[in-house]
Coordinates of C-alpha atoms and ligand atoms in Angstrom, one line a residue:
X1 CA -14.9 -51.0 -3.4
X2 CA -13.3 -54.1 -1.4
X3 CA -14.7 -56.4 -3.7
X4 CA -13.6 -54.4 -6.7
X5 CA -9.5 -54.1 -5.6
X6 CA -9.9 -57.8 -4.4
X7 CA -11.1 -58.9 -8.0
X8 CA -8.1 -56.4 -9.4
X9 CA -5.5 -58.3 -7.3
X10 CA -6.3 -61.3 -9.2
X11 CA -4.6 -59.7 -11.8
X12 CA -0.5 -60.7 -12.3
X13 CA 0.6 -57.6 -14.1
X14 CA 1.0 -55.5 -11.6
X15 CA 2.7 -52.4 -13.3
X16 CA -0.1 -52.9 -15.4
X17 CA -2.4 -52.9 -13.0
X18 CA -1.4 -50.0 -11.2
X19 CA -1.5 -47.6 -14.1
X20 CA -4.8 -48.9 -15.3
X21 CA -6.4 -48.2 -11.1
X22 CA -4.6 -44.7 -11.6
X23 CA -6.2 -43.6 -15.1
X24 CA -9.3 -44.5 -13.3
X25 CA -8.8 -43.0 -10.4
X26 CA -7.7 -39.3 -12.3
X27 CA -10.6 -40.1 -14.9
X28 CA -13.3 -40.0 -12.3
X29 CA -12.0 -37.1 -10.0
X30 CA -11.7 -35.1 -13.5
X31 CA -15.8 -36.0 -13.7
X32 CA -16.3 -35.3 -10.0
X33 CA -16.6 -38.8 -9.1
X34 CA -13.8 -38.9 -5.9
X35 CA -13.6 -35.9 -4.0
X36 CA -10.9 -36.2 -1.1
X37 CA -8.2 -38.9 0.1
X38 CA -9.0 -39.7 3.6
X39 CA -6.6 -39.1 5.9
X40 CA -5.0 -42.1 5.2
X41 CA -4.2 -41.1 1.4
X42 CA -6.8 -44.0 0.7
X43 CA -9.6 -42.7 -2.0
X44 CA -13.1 -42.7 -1.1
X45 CA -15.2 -42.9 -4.1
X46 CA -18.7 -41.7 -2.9
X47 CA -21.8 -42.6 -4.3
X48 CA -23.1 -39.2 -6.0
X49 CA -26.9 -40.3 -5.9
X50 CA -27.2 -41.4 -2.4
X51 CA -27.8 -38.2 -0.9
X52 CA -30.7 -36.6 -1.7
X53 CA -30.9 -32.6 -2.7
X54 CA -32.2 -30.5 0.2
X55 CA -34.8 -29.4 -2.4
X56 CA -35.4 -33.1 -4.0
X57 CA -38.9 -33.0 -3.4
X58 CA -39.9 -30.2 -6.1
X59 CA -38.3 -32.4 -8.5
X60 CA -38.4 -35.6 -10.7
X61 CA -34.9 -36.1 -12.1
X62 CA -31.7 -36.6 -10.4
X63 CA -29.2 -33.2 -11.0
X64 CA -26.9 -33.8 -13.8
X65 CA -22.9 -35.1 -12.9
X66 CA -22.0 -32.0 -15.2
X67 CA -24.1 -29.4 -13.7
X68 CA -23.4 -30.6 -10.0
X69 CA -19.5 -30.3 -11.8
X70 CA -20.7 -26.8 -12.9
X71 CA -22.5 -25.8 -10.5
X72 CA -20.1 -26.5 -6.9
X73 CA -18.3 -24.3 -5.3
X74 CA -16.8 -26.6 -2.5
X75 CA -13.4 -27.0 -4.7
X76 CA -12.7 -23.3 -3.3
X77 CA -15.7 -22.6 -0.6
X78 CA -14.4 -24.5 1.6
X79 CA -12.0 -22.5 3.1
X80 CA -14.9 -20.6 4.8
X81 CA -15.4 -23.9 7.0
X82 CA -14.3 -22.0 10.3
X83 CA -16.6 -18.8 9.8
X84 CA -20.0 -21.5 8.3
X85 CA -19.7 -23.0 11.7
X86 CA -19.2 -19.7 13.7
X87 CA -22.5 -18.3 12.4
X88 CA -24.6 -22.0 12.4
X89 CA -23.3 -21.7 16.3
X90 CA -24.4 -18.4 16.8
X91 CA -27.6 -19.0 14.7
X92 CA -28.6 -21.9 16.8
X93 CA -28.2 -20.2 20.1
X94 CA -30.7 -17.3 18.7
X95 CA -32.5 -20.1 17.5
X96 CA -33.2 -21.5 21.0
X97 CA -33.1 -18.1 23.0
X98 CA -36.5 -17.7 20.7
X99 CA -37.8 -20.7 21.5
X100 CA -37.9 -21.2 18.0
X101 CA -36.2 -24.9 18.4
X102 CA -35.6 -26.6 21.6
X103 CA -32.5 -25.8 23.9
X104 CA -32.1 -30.1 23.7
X105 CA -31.7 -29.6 19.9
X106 CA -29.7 -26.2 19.8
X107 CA -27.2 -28.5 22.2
X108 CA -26.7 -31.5 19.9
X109 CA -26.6 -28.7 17.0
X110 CA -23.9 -26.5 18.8
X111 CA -22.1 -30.0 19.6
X112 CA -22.2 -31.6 16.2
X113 CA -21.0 -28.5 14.9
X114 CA -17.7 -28.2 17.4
X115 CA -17.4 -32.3 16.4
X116 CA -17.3 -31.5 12.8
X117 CA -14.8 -28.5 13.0
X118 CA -12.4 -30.8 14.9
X119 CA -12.7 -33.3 11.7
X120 CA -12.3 -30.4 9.4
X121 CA -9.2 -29.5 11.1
X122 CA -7.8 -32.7 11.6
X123 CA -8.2 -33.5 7.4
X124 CA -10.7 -36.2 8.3
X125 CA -13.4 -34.6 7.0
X126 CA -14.1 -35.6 3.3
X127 CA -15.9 -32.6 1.4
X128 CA -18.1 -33.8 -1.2
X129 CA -18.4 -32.1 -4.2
X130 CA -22.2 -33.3 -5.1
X131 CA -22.8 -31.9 -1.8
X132 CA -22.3 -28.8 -3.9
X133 CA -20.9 -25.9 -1.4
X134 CA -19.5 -25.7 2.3
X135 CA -22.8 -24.9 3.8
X136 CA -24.8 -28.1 2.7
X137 CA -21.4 -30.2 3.1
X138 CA -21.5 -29.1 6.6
X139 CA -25.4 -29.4 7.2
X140 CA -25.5 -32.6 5.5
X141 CA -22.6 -34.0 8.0
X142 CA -24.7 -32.2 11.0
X143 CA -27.8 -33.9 9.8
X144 CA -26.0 -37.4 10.1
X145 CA -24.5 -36.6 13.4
X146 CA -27.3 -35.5 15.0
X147 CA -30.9 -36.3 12.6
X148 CA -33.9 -34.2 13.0
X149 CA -32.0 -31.8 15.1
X150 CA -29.6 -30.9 12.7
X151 CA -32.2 -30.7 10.0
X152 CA -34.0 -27.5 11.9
X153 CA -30.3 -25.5 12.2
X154 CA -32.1 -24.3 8.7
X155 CA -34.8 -22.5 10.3
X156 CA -35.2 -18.6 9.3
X157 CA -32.0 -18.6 7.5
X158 CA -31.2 -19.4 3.7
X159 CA -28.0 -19.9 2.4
X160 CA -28.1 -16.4 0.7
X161 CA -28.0 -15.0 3.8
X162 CA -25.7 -17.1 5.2
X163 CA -23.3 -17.2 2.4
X164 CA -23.0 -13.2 2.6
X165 CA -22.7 -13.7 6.1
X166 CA -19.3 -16.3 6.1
X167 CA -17.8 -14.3 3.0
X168 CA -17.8 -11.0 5.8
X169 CA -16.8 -13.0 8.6
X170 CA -13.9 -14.5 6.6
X171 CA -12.7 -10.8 4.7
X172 CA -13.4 -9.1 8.3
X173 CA -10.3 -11.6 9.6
X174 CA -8.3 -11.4 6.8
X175 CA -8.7 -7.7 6.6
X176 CA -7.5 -7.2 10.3
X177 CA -4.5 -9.6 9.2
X178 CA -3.6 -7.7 6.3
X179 CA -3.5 -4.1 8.3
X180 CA -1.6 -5.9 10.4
X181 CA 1.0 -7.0 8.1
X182 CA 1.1 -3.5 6.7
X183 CA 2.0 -1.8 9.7
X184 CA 4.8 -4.1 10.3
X185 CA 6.0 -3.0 6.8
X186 CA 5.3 0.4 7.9
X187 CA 7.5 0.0 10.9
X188 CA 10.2 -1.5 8.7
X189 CA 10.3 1.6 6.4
X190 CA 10.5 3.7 9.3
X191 CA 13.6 1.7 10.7
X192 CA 15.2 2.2 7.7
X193 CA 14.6 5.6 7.1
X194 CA 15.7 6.6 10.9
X195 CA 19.2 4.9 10.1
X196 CA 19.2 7.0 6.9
X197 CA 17.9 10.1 7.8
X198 CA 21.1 11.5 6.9
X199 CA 21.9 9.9 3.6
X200 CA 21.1 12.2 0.9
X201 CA 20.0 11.0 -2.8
X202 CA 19.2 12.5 -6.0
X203 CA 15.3 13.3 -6.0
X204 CA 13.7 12.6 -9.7
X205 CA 10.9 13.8 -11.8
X206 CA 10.4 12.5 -14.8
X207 CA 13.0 9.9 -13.8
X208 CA 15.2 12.6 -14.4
X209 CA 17.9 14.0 -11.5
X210 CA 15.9 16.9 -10.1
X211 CA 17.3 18.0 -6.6
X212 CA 18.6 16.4 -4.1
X213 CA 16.7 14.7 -1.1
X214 CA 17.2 12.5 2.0
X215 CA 16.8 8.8 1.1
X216 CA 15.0 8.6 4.8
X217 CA 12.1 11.1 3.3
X218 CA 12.2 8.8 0.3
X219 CA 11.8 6.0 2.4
X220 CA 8.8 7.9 4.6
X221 CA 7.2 8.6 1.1
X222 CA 6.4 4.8 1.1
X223 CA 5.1 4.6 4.5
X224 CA 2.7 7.5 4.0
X225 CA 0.9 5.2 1.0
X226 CA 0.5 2.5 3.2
X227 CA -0.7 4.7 6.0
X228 CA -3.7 5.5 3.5
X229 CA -4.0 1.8 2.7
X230 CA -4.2 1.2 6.1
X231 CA -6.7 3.5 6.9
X232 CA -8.7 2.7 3.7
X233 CA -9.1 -0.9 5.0
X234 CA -10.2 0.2 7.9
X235 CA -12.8 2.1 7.0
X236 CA -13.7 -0.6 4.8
X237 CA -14.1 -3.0 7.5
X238 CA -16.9 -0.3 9.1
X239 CA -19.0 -1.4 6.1
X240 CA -18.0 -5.1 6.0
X241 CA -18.7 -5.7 10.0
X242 CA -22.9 -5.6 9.6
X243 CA -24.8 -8.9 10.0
X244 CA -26.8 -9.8 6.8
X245 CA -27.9 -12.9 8.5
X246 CA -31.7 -12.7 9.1
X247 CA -32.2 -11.7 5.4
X248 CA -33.3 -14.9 4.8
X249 CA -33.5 -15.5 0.9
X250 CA -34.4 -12.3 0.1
X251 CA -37.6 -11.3 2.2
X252 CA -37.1 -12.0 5.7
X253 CA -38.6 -14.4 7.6
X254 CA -41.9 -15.3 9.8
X255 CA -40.1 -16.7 12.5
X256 CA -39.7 -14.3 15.7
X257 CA -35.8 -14.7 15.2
X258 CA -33.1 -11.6 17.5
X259 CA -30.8 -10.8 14.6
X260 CA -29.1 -8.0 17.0
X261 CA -28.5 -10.8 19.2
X262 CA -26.4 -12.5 16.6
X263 CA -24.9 -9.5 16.0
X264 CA -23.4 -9.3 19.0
X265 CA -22.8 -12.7 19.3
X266 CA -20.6 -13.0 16.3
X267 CA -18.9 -9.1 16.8
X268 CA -20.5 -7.3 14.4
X269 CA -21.5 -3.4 14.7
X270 CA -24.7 -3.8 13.2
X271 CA -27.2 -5.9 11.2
X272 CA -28.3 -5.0 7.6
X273 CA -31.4 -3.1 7.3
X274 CA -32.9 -4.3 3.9
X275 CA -32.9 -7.7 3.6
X276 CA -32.7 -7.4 -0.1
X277 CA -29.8 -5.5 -0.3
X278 CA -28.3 -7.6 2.4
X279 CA -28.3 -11.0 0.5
X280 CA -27.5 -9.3 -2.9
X281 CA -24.8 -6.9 -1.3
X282 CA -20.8 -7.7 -2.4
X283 CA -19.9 -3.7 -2.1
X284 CA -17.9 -5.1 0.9
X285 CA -15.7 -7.6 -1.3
X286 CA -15.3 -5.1 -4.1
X287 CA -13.8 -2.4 -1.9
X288 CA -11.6 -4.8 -0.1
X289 CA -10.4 -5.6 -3.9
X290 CA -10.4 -1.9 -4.9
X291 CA -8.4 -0.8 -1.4
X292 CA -6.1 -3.7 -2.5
X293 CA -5.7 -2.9 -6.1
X294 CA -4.6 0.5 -4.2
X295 CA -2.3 -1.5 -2.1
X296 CA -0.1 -3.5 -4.7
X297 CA -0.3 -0.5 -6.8
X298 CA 1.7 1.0 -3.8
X299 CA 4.1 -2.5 -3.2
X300 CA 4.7 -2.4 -6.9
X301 CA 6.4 1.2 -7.4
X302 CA 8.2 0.4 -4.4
X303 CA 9.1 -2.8 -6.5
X304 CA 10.0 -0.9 -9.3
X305 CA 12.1 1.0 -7.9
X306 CA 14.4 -1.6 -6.2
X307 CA 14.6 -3.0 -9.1
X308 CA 15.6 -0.3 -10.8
X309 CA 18.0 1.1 -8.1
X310 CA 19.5 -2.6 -8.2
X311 CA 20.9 -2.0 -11.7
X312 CA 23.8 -1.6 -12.9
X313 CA 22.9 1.9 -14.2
X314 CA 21.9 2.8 -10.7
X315 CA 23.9 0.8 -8.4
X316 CA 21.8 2.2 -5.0
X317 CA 21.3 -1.0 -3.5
X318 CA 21.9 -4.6 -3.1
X319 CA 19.3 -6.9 -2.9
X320 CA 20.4 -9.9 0.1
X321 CA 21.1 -12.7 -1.6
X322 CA 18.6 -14.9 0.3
X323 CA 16.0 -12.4 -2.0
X324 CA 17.5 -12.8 -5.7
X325 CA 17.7 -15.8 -8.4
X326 CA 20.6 -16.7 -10.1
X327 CA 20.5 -16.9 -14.2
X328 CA 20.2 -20.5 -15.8
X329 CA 22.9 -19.5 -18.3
X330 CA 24.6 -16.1 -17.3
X331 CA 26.3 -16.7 -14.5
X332 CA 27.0 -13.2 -13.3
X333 CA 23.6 -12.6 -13.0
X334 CA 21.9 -12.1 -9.7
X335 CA 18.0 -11.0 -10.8
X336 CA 15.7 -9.1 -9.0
X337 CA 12.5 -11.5 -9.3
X338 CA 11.2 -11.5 -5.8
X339 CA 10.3 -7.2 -6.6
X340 CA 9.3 -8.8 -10.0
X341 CA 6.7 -10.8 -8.7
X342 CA 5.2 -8.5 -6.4
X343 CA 5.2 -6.0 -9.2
X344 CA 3.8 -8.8 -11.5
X345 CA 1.2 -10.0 -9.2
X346 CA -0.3 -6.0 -9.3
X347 CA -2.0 -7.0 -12.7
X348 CA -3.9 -10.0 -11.3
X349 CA -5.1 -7.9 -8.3
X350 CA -6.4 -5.6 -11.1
X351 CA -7.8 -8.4 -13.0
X352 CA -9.7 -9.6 -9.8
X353 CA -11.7 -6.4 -9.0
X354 CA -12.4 -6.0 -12.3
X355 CA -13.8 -9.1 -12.5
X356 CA -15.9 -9.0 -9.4
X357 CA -17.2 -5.5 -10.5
X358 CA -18.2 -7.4 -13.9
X359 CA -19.8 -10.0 -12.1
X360 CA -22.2 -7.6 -10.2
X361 CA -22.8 -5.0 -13.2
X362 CA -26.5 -5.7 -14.2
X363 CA -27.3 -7.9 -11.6
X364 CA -31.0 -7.6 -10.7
X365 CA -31.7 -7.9 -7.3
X366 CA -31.3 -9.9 -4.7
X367 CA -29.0 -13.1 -5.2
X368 CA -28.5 -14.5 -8.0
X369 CA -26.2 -17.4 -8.3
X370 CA -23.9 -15.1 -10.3
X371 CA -22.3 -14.3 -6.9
X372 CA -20.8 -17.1 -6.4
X373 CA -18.1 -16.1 -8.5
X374 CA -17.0 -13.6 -5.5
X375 CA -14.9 -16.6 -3.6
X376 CA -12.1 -16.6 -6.3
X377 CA -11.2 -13.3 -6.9
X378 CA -11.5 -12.4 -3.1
X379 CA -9.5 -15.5 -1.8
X380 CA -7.1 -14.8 -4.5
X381 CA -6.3 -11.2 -3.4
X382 CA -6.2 -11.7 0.4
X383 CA -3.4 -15.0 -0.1
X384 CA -1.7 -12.3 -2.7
X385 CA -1.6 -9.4 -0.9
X386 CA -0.4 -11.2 2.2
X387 CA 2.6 -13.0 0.6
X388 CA 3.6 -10.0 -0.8
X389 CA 3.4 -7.7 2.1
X390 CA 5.1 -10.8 3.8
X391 CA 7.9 -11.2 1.3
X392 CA 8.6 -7.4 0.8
X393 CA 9.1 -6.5 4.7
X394 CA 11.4 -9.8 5.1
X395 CA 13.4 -8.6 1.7
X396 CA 13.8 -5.1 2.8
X397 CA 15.9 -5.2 6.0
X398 CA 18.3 -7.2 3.9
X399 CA 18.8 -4.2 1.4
X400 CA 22.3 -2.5 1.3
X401 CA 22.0 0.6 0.0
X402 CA 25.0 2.1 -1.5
X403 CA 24.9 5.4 0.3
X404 CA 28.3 6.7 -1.3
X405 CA 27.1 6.4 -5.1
X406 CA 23.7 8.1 -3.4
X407 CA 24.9 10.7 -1.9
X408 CA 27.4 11.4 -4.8
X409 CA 24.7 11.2 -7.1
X410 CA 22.7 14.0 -5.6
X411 CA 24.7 16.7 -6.1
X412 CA 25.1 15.5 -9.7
X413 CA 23.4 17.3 -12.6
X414 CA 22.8 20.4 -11.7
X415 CA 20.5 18.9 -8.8
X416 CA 21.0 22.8 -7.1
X417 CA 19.8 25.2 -9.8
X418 CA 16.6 25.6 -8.4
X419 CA 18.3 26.8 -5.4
X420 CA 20.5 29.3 -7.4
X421 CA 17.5 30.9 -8.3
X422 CA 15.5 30.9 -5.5
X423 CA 18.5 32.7 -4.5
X424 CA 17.9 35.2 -7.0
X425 CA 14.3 35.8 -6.0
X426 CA 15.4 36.7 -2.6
X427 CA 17.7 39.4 -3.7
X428 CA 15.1 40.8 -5.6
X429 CA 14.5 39.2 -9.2
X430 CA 10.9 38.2 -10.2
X431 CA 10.8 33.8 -10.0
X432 CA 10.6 33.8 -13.7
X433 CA 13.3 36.1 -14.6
X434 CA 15.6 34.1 -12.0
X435 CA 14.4 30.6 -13.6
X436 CA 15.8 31.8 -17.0
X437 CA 18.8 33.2 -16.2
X438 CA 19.7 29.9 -13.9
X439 CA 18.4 28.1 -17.1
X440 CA 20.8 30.3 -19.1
X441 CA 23.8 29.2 -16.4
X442 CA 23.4 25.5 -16.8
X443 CA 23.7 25.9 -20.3
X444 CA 26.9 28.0 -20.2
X445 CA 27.9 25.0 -17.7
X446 CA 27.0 22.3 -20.6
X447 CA 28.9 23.7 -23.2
X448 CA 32.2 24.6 -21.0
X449 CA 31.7 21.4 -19.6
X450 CA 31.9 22.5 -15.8
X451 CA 29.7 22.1 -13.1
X452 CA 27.8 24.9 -11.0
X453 CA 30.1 25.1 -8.2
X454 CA 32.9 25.0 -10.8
X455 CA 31.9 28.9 -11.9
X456 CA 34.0 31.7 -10.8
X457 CA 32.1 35.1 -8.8
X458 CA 33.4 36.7 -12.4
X459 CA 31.2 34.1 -14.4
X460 CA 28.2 34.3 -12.5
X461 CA 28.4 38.4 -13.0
X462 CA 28.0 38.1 -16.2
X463 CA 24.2 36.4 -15.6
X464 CA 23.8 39.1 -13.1
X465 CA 24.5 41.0 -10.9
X466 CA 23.1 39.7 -8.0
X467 CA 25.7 36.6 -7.5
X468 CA 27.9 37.1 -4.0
X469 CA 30.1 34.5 -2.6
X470 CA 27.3 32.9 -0.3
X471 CA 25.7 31.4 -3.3
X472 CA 28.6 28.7 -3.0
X473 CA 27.2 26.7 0.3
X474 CA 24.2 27.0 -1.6
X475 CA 25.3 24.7 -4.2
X476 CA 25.9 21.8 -2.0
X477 CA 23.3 19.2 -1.8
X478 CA 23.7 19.0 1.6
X479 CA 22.6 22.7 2.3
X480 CA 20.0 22.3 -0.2
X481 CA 18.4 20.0 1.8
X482 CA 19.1 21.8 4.4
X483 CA 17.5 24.8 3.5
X484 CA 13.8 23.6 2.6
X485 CA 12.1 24.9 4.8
X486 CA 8.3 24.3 4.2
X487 CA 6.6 21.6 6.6
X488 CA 6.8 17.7 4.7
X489 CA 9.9 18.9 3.0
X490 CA 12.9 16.9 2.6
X491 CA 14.9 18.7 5.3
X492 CA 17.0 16.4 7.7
X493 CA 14.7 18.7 10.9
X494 CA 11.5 18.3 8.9
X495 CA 12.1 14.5 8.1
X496 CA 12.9 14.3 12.0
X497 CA 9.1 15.7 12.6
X498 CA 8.0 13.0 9.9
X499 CA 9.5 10.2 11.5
X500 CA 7.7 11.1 14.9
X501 CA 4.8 11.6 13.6
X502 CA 4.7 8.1 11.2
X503 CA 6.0 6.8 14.9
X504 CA 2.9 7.7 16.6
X505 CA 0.5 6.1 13.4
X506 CA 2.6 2.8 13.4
X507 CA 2.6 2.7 17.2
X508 CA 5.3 0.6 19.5
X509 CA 8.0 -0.9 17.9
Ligands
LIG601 N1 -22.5 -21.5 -3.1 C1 -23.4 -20.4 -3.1 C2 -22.7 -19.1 -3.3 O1 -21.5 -19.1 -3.1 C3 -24.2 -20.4 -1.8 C4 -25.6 -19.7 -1.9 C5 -26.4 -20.5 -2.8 N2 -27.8 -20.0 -2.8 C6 -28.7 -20.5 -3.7 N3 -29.8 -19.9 -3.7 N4 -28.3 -21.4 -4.6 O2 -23.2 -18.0 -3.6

């Protein structure tokens, strides 16, 4: 390489000369040629043929430049670096426990494997893409480190087994992170909905005004789906925390290996019991995408509906500043697209399940290289979900909700007919013969053009006979709130209970 940029300089057009040693550059990391800048920024072009395959000697040809293209998975696998060393540590520990390899060698293993984490971490370590994945990038840097040693780290494992076992180890961590984030969110919602337990709303069906509700139990609604998120992940992460290592490839393995002693090594509740299933298993990954799918669905109604309250049809809230975009041209504008995105985003969560169920639909058992596109659609949803969960609970404290335009939309559109004739049933007339002569009230209302509170004691006699002057407080929004009495209902006490209760799920503020 020193020889080739000192023959180059030699050149006197240096602009040239530049553009030319950049064409190459981008032509030969396009065909896999230069994996990584050092850490200096300075390329490393590495010699593709120099290391041999771990499984060179069953053949006579070198691997194609397009297959090992094809074929890597370091580009993304990579980011599994922390949870590949975890279980090579843990492996090698069992590995000398058994007296299956020497303590000396299990020492230089454990050591070359700390050594190569610290390079990782630092950016000095250069991953190599004809190296293929993370787990023979890592062995084949062990293997320098530390020779012979490093080459028996291998011994009664496979990287089936220990492929399944870095993808659980990663989603386990990212799966405590994400419940995390959602209880945060959950506490926010609760914030909010204590400092408006008292602001009443119009409730909706059909996007339609249907009676009036608290915005706080509106609010709780929201925290009550992610309470079900919450708990769906963490049932999910029952399933997700068994040790597959030990599988082997597919069959197990002759070597007297202590796979519950990895187990508990590495945290897990339990180790696989067919080692079949175990290295051909992604049920794990496609719940966590499914229990996400779940998720977003949940983020993005909630993102509907702030952008639809953000309108100026609706005018409930304003969105902080900090949270909106301006418009290129209109400059009045002020546009809702962080609630856009994390609606938008909803479809590519989608898109990722259903593509990881594809991949595994008609599998035959046990792995088949088909599983490697899991990494993608899993990494995808975790960095996803997060930012949105992120982004949504820093947005919403920053909401000003227009609790006047609320609250005097509530009582709007004859939001309290239902209560008119539940007030009927309870001096006597059957519920349907109440519902139609309320329905025949708010039509008389329509055509006079008054509202229900507008009608005289005289009117309302002429529906029936029923009517006496306490139906009035009954046609404020405020006692109709006030009134529901059934438990989860929308009534400021029954809200109250609500909010203690989502207070004991969520835990400390
Ligand atoms: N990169 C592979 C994956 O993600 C690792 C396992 C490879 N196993 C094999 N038998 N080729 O699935």
């Amino acid at each position: 390489m020193g020889k080739f940029i000192s023959c180059l300089d030699s050149f006197s057009h240096r602009p040239l000369l530049l553009l030319w040693i950049s064409s190459v550059y981008i032509s030969r990391k396009v065909l896999g040629f230069i994996v990584t800048p050092d850490s200096k920024g300075v390329c490393t072009e590495h010699r593709r043929y120099t290391m041999k395959k771990p499984w060179a000697g069953r053949f006579k040809e070198q691997t194609s430049r397009v297959v090992e293209s094809f074929t890597e998975s370091i580009s993304f696998d990579h980011r599994l670096w922390k949870y590949d060393i975890e279980g090579s540590i843990a492996h090698a520990k069992m590995l000398s426990k058994q007296r299956i390899i020497p303590k000396s060698d299990a020492v230089k293993i454990i050591h070359g494997l700390r050594e190569i984490a610290k390079e990782i971490e630092t950016g000095k370590f250069i991953f190599r893409e004809d190296l293929e994945d993370i787990h023979m990038n890592i062995e084949a840097a062990l293997m320098k480190k530390t020779g012979d040693a490093g080459g028996k780290l291998h011994t009664a494992r496979s990287r089936n087994d220990q492929v399944a076992l870095d993808l659980r180890l990663y989603l386990r961590t990212e799966t405590a992170a994400i419940i995390s984030l959602i209880r945060t969110f959950q506490k926010t919602l609760l914030d909010s909905a204590i400092k408006h337990l008292n602001t009443l709303m119009p409730g909706y069906t059909h996007l339609q005004r249907a009676q009036p509700v608290m915005l706080s139990h509106h609010l709780l609604a929201y925290a009550e789906m992610l309470q079900r998120d919450r708990e769906r992940l963490q049932d999910a992460l029952k399933r997700m925390n068994i040790l597959p290592l030990g599988s082997c490839a597919l069959a197990g393995t002759t070597f007297p290996i202590d796979r519950s002693y990895v187990a508990q090594l590495l945290g897990f509740e339990d180790i696989s019991y067919n080692s079949i299933d175990a290295v051909s298993d992604r049920d794990f990954a496609v719940e966590f995408l499914s229990v996400s799918a779940i998720l977003i669905m949940h983020l993005s109604r909630l993102a509907e509906e702030l952008i639809l309250w953000s309108t100026e049809e609706f005018r409930f809230i304003e969105m902080p500043d900090a949270f909106t975009t301006g418009s290129s041209i209109m400059p009045q504008k002020k546009n809702p697209d962080v609630a856009e995105l994390i609606r938008g985003k909803t479809g590519r969560i989608y898109g990722h399940l259903i593509s990881l169920l594809t991949t595994m639909k008609g599998l035959p058992l046990s792995y088949n290289r088909d599983l490697q596109e899991d990494k993608v659609p899993v990494f995808d949803t975790v960095d996803t979900v997060k930012s949105c969960l992120i982004v949504v609970n820093e947005l919403f404290p920053g909401i000003r909700f227009n609790t006047e335009r609320m609250r005097a939309s509530a009582g709007d559109a004859f939001s309290t007919a239902t209560d008119i004739a539940e007030y009927l049933v309870k001096k006597g007339t059957p519920f349907r013969k109440a519902h139609e002569i309320t329905g025949r009230i708010v039509l008389y209302c329509i055509t006079k053009n008054k509202k229900l509170e507008d009608l005289t004691l005289k009117e309302l006699g002429t529906f029936s006979s029923s009517f006496g002057k306490d139906i009035y407080s009954l046609l404020k929004a405020e006692e109709s709130v006030k009134n529901k009495k059934s438990a989860g209902s929308t009534a400021p006490a029954e809200v109250l209970k609500q909010i203690k209760r989502m207070g004991k799920k969520v835990g400390s503020r």
